[in-house]
Amino acid sequence: MSLRTRFIALFTLLAVIPLVGVGVYSYFRSMRAVEDLVATQVEEIARNAARQLRDRYQLHQSNLLLLADNDETRGLYEARSSGDPLGVQDAMSTAEPFLDYAWQVLEDDYEWIELRDREGQIIVRLGEDYFGDASVSPDQPQAGAHQWLILRQLVDGLGAEDPAGEVVAAVLPDAILPLEALETRFGASGYSTVLDRESGRVLYHPRHTFWQGTLSEVTGPDGWGVDPAVLEEAEGTFTYREADSSRVASFVGLTSPSWTVIASGSADEFGAPFARTRTGNLVLILVLALVVAGAYALLARRATRSLVALTHAADKVGAGDWSPELPEEGEDEVGRLTRAFRVMVTRVRESLRQMEASRQM
C-alpha cells in the first residue's frame, strides 16, 4: 500500500467516518426526541384519564356498597335465607320504599341494578322489570342504543363465611367513563382506549365497532402487534404501527378494577417536519464529508507527488543513472529533501568522475 493510500485511509478512518457517524447519530437521536415528546404528552393524557376513571369507579362502588350494606337490604337477605314466604313479603315491603328512593337517585347513571342471592337468582331488580322474579339477566351488553359496563359488590354473609349474594349494576358508559378526558388527544390522530384485563374486552375505543371486542383484536397481530402481557404492568410506554403510521402509546393500569387506560399519538404526524430537517442535515453532512475527503485526497496527491518523483529518481540512481529527473524544489520538507538529494547526487557524480580520471591517469 502506497503512502498516499495510507494517508487517505487514515483520514477516512479518523475524520470522514466519525463525521458521518455523528450525522447518522443525530438523525436517529432526533427521531427518538420526537417519540419522547409524544410519549410525554400521551402519558399525561393517560394518567389524567386513569385518575378520573378511578374516582368515578369508586363513586359507583360506594353506591353499590350503600345498597348492599343497609338495614333494609340485610333484612331482605335474612328473610330470603330463612325461607319464610311471609317474612320475605314483609321484608320486601319494608325495603321497597328505600330501594324506590335509591333508584330515583341513581337511575340516570344505571341501566339496571339487581340484588342477587348466592345462587345468582334475582331478588330485586331496579330499573327494567322493577320488582319481580325475573331470571338472571345477562351480564354482557345487548345490541341497542346503549352498551353498559357491569359492576359488582358482594353482600356480607350475615354471619356466614360465604357472601349472602351480590349487587350487580349495569352502568352507562357515559356515567363511569371520563369521556372528556378520553377524548383529549395529542395531535389530530391521537386517541385513547380502555381495556378490561380480566375479561379481555375493550371497554372504550373511539371507533364503536371495537366496543366489547376482544383484547386480541386490538393488540394482536392484525392490530397493534403488541404482547398483551405488556399491559400487566402498572404503567409503561410502547410503540407500534397502525395504518402505516408509527405510533407511541402510554398506559396506566388500575388495580381495582383491572382496567387499563391507553393513550396514543402518531410520531409520524409530528416527525414529518423534523424528518425533512433531519434528512437535510444528514445529506449536508454526507456532502461535506465527500467534499472534505476529495479536497484531502487532492492535497495529499499534490503533497506526495514530489515525494513519488523523488522516489523514482532514487530508483534510477540505484540503477546507475546519475542524471535523474528531480521534482521542483519547494519550500516544504519534500523540497528540502529534493535539494539535499540533488546535492548528494552531484557530489557522488563528481566523486565518480574524479575516481574515473584518477583511474585513467
Short mmCIF file of C-alpha atoms in Angstrom, two decimals:
data_model
loop_
_atom_site.label_atom_id
_atom_site.label_comp_id
_atom_site.label_asym_id
_atom_site.label_seq_id
_atom_site.Cartn_x
_atom_site.Cartn_y
_atom_site.Cartn_z
CA MET A 1 0.00 0.00 0.00
CA SER A 2 1.41 3.36 -1.03
CA LEU A 3 1.96 6.21 1.36
CA ARG A 4 -0.76 8.24 -0.36
CA THR A 5 -3.26 5.43 0.06
CA ARG A 6 -2.35 5.12 3.70
CA PHE A 7 -2.87 8.83 4.26
CA ILE A 8 -6.29 8.72 2.59
CA ALA A 9 -7.33 5.60 4.51
CA LEU A 10 -6.19 7.15 7.79
CA PHE A 11 -8.08 10.37 7.06
CA THR A 12 -11.20 8.40 6.16
CA LEU A 13 -10.98 6.38 9.35
CA LEU A 14 -10.30 9.30 11.68
CA ALA A 15 -12.30 12.10 10.04
CA VAL A 16 -14.85 11.04 7.41
CA ILE A 17 -16.33 8.03 9.20
CA PRO A 18 -16.73 9.87 12.55
CA LEU A 19 -18.33 12.81 10.74
CA VAL A 20 -20.84 10.54 9.00
CA GLY A 21 -21.40 8.69 12.29
CA VAL A 22 -22.25 11.95 14.04
CA GLY A 23 -24.73 12.75 11.30
CA VAL A 24 -26.42 9.35 11.50
CA TYR A 25 -26.48 9.52 15.31
CA SER A 26 -28.03 12.98 15.15
CA TYR A 27 -30.63 11.68 12.70
CA PHE A 28 -31.79 8.83 14.92
CA ARG A 29 -31.50 10.94 18.05
CA SER A 30 -33.89 13.49 16.61
CA MET A 31 -36.31 10.66 15.77
CA ARG A 32 -36.06 9.47 19.37
CA ALA A 33 -36.67 13.01 20.60
CA VAL A 34 -39.95 13.11 18.65
CA GLU A 35 -41.02 9.79 20.17
CA ASP A 36 -40.13 11.06 23.65
CA LEU A 37 -42.18 14.19 23.04
CA VAL A 38 -45.23 12.17 22.00
CA ALA A 39 -44.72 9.74 24.91
CA THR A 40 -44.61 12.59 27.44
CA GLN A 41 -47.84 14.11 26.16
CA VAL A 42 -49.83 10.88 25.86
CA GLU A 43 -48.57 9.76 29.27
CA GLU A 44 -50.13 12.83 30.84
CA ILE A 45 -53.39 12.15 28.99
CA ALA A 46 -53.42 8.50 30.18
CA ARG A 47 -52.66 9.49 33.78
CA ASN A 48 -55.41 12.10 33.86
CA ALA A 49 -57.99 9.75 32.32
CA ALA A 50 -56.99 6.92 34.69
CA ARG A 51 -57.28 9.21 37.70
CA GLN A 52 -60.78 10.34 36.73
CA LEU A 53 -61.81 6.80 35.88
CA ARG A 54 -60.62 5.56 39.29
CA ASP A 55 -62.57 8.30 41.07
CA ARG A 56 -65.75 7.56 39.13
CA TYR A 57 -65.43 3.84 39.70
CA GLN A 58 -65.01 4.33 43.44
CA LEU A 59 -68.07 6.57 43.48
CA HIS A 60 -70.19 3.91 41.79
CA GLN A 61 -68.82 1.21 44.05
CA SER A 62 -69.81 3.31 47.04
CA ASN A 63 -73.34 3.50 45.62
CA LEU A 64 -73.46 -0.28 45.33
CA LEU A 65 -71.99 -0.62 48.83
CA LEU A 66 -74.77 1.59 50.12
CA LEU A 67 -77.32 -0.75 48.55
CA ALA A 68 -75.53 -3.84 49.84
CA ASP A 69 -74.87 -2.70 53.41
CA ASN A 70 -78.04 -1.24 54.94
CA ASP A 71 -80.76 -2.49 57.27
CA GLU A 72 -83.41 -2.90 54.55
CA THR A 73 -81.14 -5.00 52.32
CA ARG A 74 -79.91 -7.08 55.25
CA GLY A 75 -83.48 -7.75 56.35
CA LEU A 76 -84.37 -8.81 52.82
CA TYR A 77 -81.45 -11.25 52.61
CA GLU A 78 -82.15 -12.64 56.10
CA ALA A 79 -85.77 -13.28 55.19
CA ARG A 80 -84.65 -14.86 51.93
CA SER A 81 -82.25 -17.20 53.74
CA SER A 82 -84.92 -18.19 56.29
CA GLY A 83 -87.22 -19.50 53.56
CA ASP A 84 -90.33 -17.92 55.15
CA PRO A 85 -92.57 -16.56 52.35
CA LEU A 86 -94.38 -14.20 54.71
CA GLY A 87 -91.06 -12.95 56.08
CA VAL A 88 -89.82 -12.33 52.54
CA GLN A 89 -93.02 -10.45 51.72
CA ASP A 90 -92.72 -8.28 54.83
CA ALA A 91 -89.02 -7.62 54.20
CA MET A 92 -89.82 -6.70 50.59
CA SER A 93 -92.50 -4.26 51.74
CA THR A 94 -90.03 -2.70 54.18
CA ALA A 95 -87.22 -2.46 51.63
CA GLU A 96 -89.33 -1.20 48.75
CA PRO A 97 -89.51 2.50 49.81
CA PHE A 98 -85.76 2.62 50.35
CA LEU A 99 -84.98 0.88 47.05
CA ASP A 100 -87.53 3.04 45.26
CA TYR A 101 -85.86 6.19 46.54
CA ALA A 102 -82.39 4.81 45.76
CA TRP A 103 -83.40 4.07 42.18
CA GLN A 104 -84.82 7.57 41.73
CA VAL A 105 -81.44 8.95 42.75
CA LEU A 106 -79.34 6.54 40.68
CA GLU A 107 -81.42 5.87 37.58
CA ASP A 108 -79.68 8.50 35.46
CA ASP A 109 -76.39 6.58 35.65
CA TYR A 110 -77.57 2.97 35.56
CA GLU A 111 -79.42 0.79 33.11
CA TRP A 112 -80.46 -1.54 35.92
CA ILE A 113 -79.40 -2.71 39.38
CA GLU A 114 -80.04 -6.22 40.69
CA LEU A 115 -79.88 -7.75 44.15
CA ARG A 116 -78.98 -11.42 43.68
CA ASP A 117 -78.72 -14.29 46.13
CA ARG A 118 -75.70 -16.57 46.37
CA GLU A 119 -77.16 -18.84 43.64
CA GLY A 120 -77.40 -15.89 41.28
CA GLN A 121 -81.19 -15.64 41.33
CA ILE A 122 -82.59 -12.11 41.23
CA ILE A 123 -84.28 -10.96 44.43
CA VAL A 124 -84.94 -7.40 43.32
CA ARG A 125 -84.36 -5.68 40.04
CA LEU A 126 -84.26 -1.89 39.91
CA GLY A 127 -84.94 -0.41 36.56
CA GLU A 128 -86.42 -2.58 33.87
CA ASP A 129 -88.94 -5.05 35.39
CA TYR A 130 -88.71 -3.16 38.65
CA PHE A 131 -89.78 -5.76 41.24
CA GLY A 132 -90.27 -9.35 40.26
CA ASP A 133 -88.95 -12.87 39.98
CA ALA A 134 -87.12 -12.38 36.70
CA SER A 135 -84.41 -14.79 35.69
CA VAL A 136 -80.80 -13.78 35.88
CA SER A 137 -80.16 -11.02 33.35
CA PRO A 138 -77.20 -11.34 31.04
CA ASP A 139 -74.07 -9.53 32.13
CA GLN A 140 -72.95 -8.74 28.62
CA PRO A 141 -74.24 -5.65 26.81
CA GLN A 142 -77.04 -6.16 24.33
CA ALA A 143 -77.30 -4.60 20.93
CA GLY A 144 -79.04 -1.27 21.10
CA ALA A 145 -78.56 2.39 21.71
CA HIS A 146 -76.53 1.85 24.88
CA GLN A 147 -73.81 -0.52 25.89
CA TRP A 148 -73.13 -0.78 29.58
CA LEU A 149 -70.42 -1.81 31.99
CA ILE A 150 -71.07 -4.36 34.72
CA LEU A 151 -70.09 -3.56 38.33
CA ARG A 152 -70.45 -5.90 41.32
CA GLN A 153 -70.49 -5.56 45.09
CA LEU A 154 -70.70 -8.57 47.42
CA VAL A 155 -73.31 -8.61 50.17
CA ASP A 156 -71.99 -9.58 53.61
CA GLY A 157 -72.68 -13.20 54.54
CA LEU A 158 -74.75 -12.23 57.63
CA GLY A 159 -72.52 -14.24 59.96
CA ALA A 160 -71.56 -16.91 57.40
CA GLU A 161 -68.20 -17.06 55.66
CA ASP A 162 -69.71 -17.07 52.18
CA PRO A 163 -71.37 -13.88 50.92
CA ALA A 164 -75.15 -13.80 51.05
CA GLY A 165 -75.26 -12.54 47.48
CA GLU A 166 -74.18 -9.59 45.42
CA VAL A 167 -75.40 -6.33 43.99
CA VAL A 168 -74.91 -6.21 40.22
CA ALA A 169 -75.31 -2.99 38.27
CA ALA A 170 -75.18 -2.09 34.61
CA VAL A 171 -73.57 1.34 34.45
CA LEU A 172 -73.97 3.52 31.40
CA PRO A 173 -70.57 4.23 29.83
CA ASP A 174 -71.13 7.98 29.96
CA ALA A 175 -71.56 7.74 33.73
CA ILE A 176 -68.34 5.91 34.57
CA LEU A 177 -66.01 6.60 31.65
CA PRO A 178 -64.45 10.10 31.72
CA LEU A 179 -65.27 10.74 28.09
CA GLU A 180 -63.93 14.28 28.13
CA ALA A 181 -60.55 13.05 29.35
CA LEU A 182 -60.59 10.05 26.98
CA GLU A 183 -61.46 12.27 24.03
CA THR A 184 -58.48 14.52 24.81
CA ARG A 185 -55.83 13.72 22.27
CA PHE A 186 -52.37 14.80 21.28
CA GLY A 187 -52.41 15.59 17.60
CA ALA A 188 -55.10 15.03 15.04
CA SER A 189 -54.74 11.23 15.05
CA GLY A 190 -54.33 10.68 18.80
CA TYR A 191 -56.88 8.61 20.71
CA SER A 192 -57.41 6.74 23.99
CA THR A 193 -58.63 3.23 24.80
CA VAL A 194 -59.84 1.48 27.95
CA LEU A 195 -59.25 -2.28 28.24
CA ASP A 196 -60.55 -4.78 30.79
CA ARG A 197 -57.62 -7.06 31.54
CA GLU A 198 -59.72 -9.58 33.48
CA SER A 199 -62.36 -10.19 30.83
CA GLY A 200 -60.09 -9.38 27.89
CA ARG A 201 -62.61 -6.91 26.50
CA VAL A 202 -62.42 -3.42 25.05
CA LEU A 203 -64.48 -1.07 27.23
CA TYR A 204 -63.85 2.09 25.26
CA HIS A 205 -62.47 2.88 21.84
CA PRO A 206 -63.07 5.92 19.60
CA ARG A 207 -64.42 3.51 16.99
CA HIS A 208 -67.54 1.94 18.46
CA THR A 209 -67.06 -1.18 16.37
CA PHE A 210 -64.32 -2.19 18.83
CA TRP A 211 -66.52 -1.78 21.91
CA GLN A 212 -66.84 -5.07 23.78
CA GLY A 213 -64.49 -6.61 21.25
CA THR A 214 -61.71 -8.89 22.37
CA LEU A 215 -58.37 -7.63 23.56
CA SER A 216 -56.58 -9.67 20.90
CA GLU A 217 -58.49 -7.85 18.16
CA VAL A 218 -56.83 -4.61 19.25
CA THR A 219 -53.41 -5.76 20.42
CA GLY A 220 -52.97 -8.88 18.26
CA PRO A 221 -51.04 -9.32 15.01
CA ASP A 222 -53.84 -7.75 12.98
CA GLY A 223 -53.96 -4.77 15.36
CA TRP A 224 -51.10 -3.24 17.27
CA GLY A 225 -48.91 -6.32 17.25
CA VAL A 226 -48.19 -5.91 20.99
CA ASP A 227 -47.91 -8.69 23.54
CA PRO A 228 -50.89 -8.31 25.95
CA ALA A 229 -48.53 -9.27 28.80
CA VAL A 230 -47.01 -5.79 28.45
CA LEU A 231 -50.26 -4.32 29.75
CA GLU A 232 -49.99 -6.26 33.00
CA GLU A 233 -47.52 -3.66 34.26
CA ALA A 234 -48.73 -0.74 36.37
CA GLU A 235 -47.71 1.71 33.68
CA GLY A 236 -45.39 1.95 30.72
CA THR A 237 -44.82 3.01 27.14
CA PHE A 238 -44.60 1.05 23.90
CA THR A 239 -44.51 1.70 20.17
CA TYR A 240 -46.50 0.05 17.43
CA ARG A 241 -47.56 0.57 13.84
CA GLU A 242 -51.09 1.25 12.71
CA ALA A 243 -52.14 2.01 9.14
CA ASP A 244 -48.50 2.54 8.05
CA SER A 245 -48.01 5.04 10.84
CA SER A 246 -45.53 4.76 13.70
CA ARG A 247 -47.34 5.41 17.00
CA VAL A 248 -46.30 5.83 20.62
CA ALA A 249 -48.64 4.73 23.41
CA SER A 250 -48.53 5.16 27.19
CA PHE A 251 -50.73 3.14 29.52
CA VAL A 252 -51.77 3.26 33.16
CA GLY A 253 -53.25 0.16 34.78
CA LEU A 254 -55.78 0.28 37.60
CA THR A 255 -55.72 -2.31 40.36
CA SER A 256 -59.42 -2.19 41.09
CA PRO A 257 -61.00 -2.51 38.63
CA SER A 258 -58.48 -4.37 36.48
CA TRP A 259 -58.77 -1.82 33.69
CA THR A 260 -56.00 -0.22 31.66
CA VAL A 261 -56.16 3.23 30.10
CA ILE A 262 -54.06 3.64 26.94
CA ALA A 263 -53.40 6.95 25.20
CA SER A 264 -51.51 7.04 21.92
CA GLY A 265 -50.28 9.53 19.38
CA SER A 266 -48.65 9.41 15.98
CA ALA A 267 -44.90 10.03 15.89
CA ASP A 268 -45.03 10.50 12.12
CA GLU A 269 -47.55 13.32 12.48
CA PHE A 270 -45.07 15.41 14.45
CA GLY A 271 -41.94 13.88 12.96
CA ALA A 272 -42.64 14.90 9.35
CA PRO A 273 -41.25 18.47 9.70
CA PHE A 274 -38.32 17.15 11.74
CA ALA A 275 -37.76 14.38 9.21
CA ARG A 276 -37.17 16.89 6.44
CA THR A 277 -34.70 18.74 8.65
CA ARG A 278 -33.03 15.50 9.70
CA THR A 279 -32.72 14.34 6.10
CA GLY A 280 -31.38 17.72 5.01
CA ASN A 281 -28.80 17.73 7.78
CA LEU A 282 -27.75 14.17 7.01
CA VAL A 283 -27.37 14.94 3.30
CA LEU A 284 -25.43 18.09 4.15
CA ILE A 285 -23.07 16.12 6.39
CA LEU A 286 -22.57 13.45 3.74
CA VAL A 287 -21.85 16.06 1.05
CA LEU A 288 -19.48 17.89 3.40
CA ALA A 289 -17.71 14.62 4.20
CA LEU A 290 -17.33 13.84 0.49
CA VAL A 291 -16.05 17.37 -0.27
CA VAL A 292 -13.57 17.23 2.61
CA ALA A 293 -12.44 13.76 1.59
CA GLY A 294 -12.00 14.88 -2.03
CA ALA A 295 -10.09 18.00 -1.01
CA TYR A 296 -7.87 15.99 1.27
CA ALA A 297 -7.20 13.43 -1.45
CA LEU A 298 -6.28 16.24 -3.85
CA LEU A 299 -3.95 17.87 -1.32
CA ALA A 300 -2.43 14.51 -0.43
CA ARG A 301 -1.83 13.83 -4.12
CA ARG A 302 -0.13 17.20 -4.61
CA ALA A 303 1.85 16.79 -1.41
CA THR A 304 3.05 13.31 -2.23
CA ARG A 305 3.63 13.85 -5.98
CA SER A 306 7.10 15.32 -5.38
CA LEU A 307 7.89 12.54 -2.92
CA VAL A 308 6.86 9.94 -5.51
CA ALA A 309 9.03 11.63 -8.17
CA LEU A 310 11.93 11.74 -5.72
CA THR A 311 11.45 8.05 -5.01
CA HIS A 312 11.59 7.26 -8.74
CA ALA A 313 14.76 9.36 -9.01
CA ALA A 314 16.34 7.40 -6.17
CA ASP A 315 15.43 4.18 -8.00
CA LYS A 316 17.17 5.44 -11.17
CA VAL A 317 20.27 6.41 -9.20
CA GLY A 318 20.29 2.96 -7.68
CA ALA A 319 20.16 1.57 -11.22
CA GLY A 320 23.22 3.64 -12.23
CA ASP A 321 21.53 6.67 -13.79
CA TRP A 322 23.30 9.63 -12.13
CA SER A 323 21.28 12.23 -14.03
CA PRO A 324 17.71 11.52 -12.89
CA GLU A 325 14.83 13.96 -13.30
CA LEU A 326 14.17 15.53 -9.94
CA PRO A 327 10.95 17.30 -8.86
CA GLU A 328 10.74 21.03 -8.42
CA GLU A 329 12.23 22.29 -5.20
CA GLY A 330 9.53 23.73 -2.99
CA GLU A 331 9.69 25.31 0.45
CA ASP A 332 8.30 22.30 2.30
CA GLU A 333 10.08 19.29 3.73
CA VAL A 334 9.94 17.45 0.39
CA GLY A 335 11.61 20.44 -1.30
CA ARG A 336 14.38 20.45 1.28
CA LEU A 337 14.81 16.72 0.77
CA THR A 338 14.97 17.25 -3.02
CA ARG A 339 17.73 19.87 -2.66
CA ALA A 340 19.69 17.59 -0.35
CA PHE A 341 19.24 14.69 -2.78
CA ARG A 342 20.35 16.89 -5.70
CA VAL A 343 23.49 17.94 -3.78
CA MET A 344 24.16 14.34 -2.83
CA VAL A 345 23.82 13.09 -6.41
CA THR A 346 26.00 15.94 -7.70
CA ARG A 347 28.73 15.21 -5.20
CA VAL A 348 28.59 11.46 -5.83
CA ARG A 349 28.70 12.08 -9.57
CA GLU A 350 31.70 14.44 -9.14
CA SER A 351 33.45 11.89 -6.92
CA LEU A 352 32.88 9.19 -9.50
CA ARG A 353 34.24 11.50 -12.24
CA GLN A 354 37.36 12.19 -10.20
CA MET A 355 37.79 8.49 -9.46
CA GLU A 356 37.49 7.74 -13.20
CA ALA A 357 40.05 10.44 -14.01
CA SER A 358 42.43 9.06 -11.37
CA ARG A 359 41.97 5.57 -12.74
CA GLN A 360 42.78 6.75 -16.28
CA MET A 361 45.90 8.59 -15.06
#
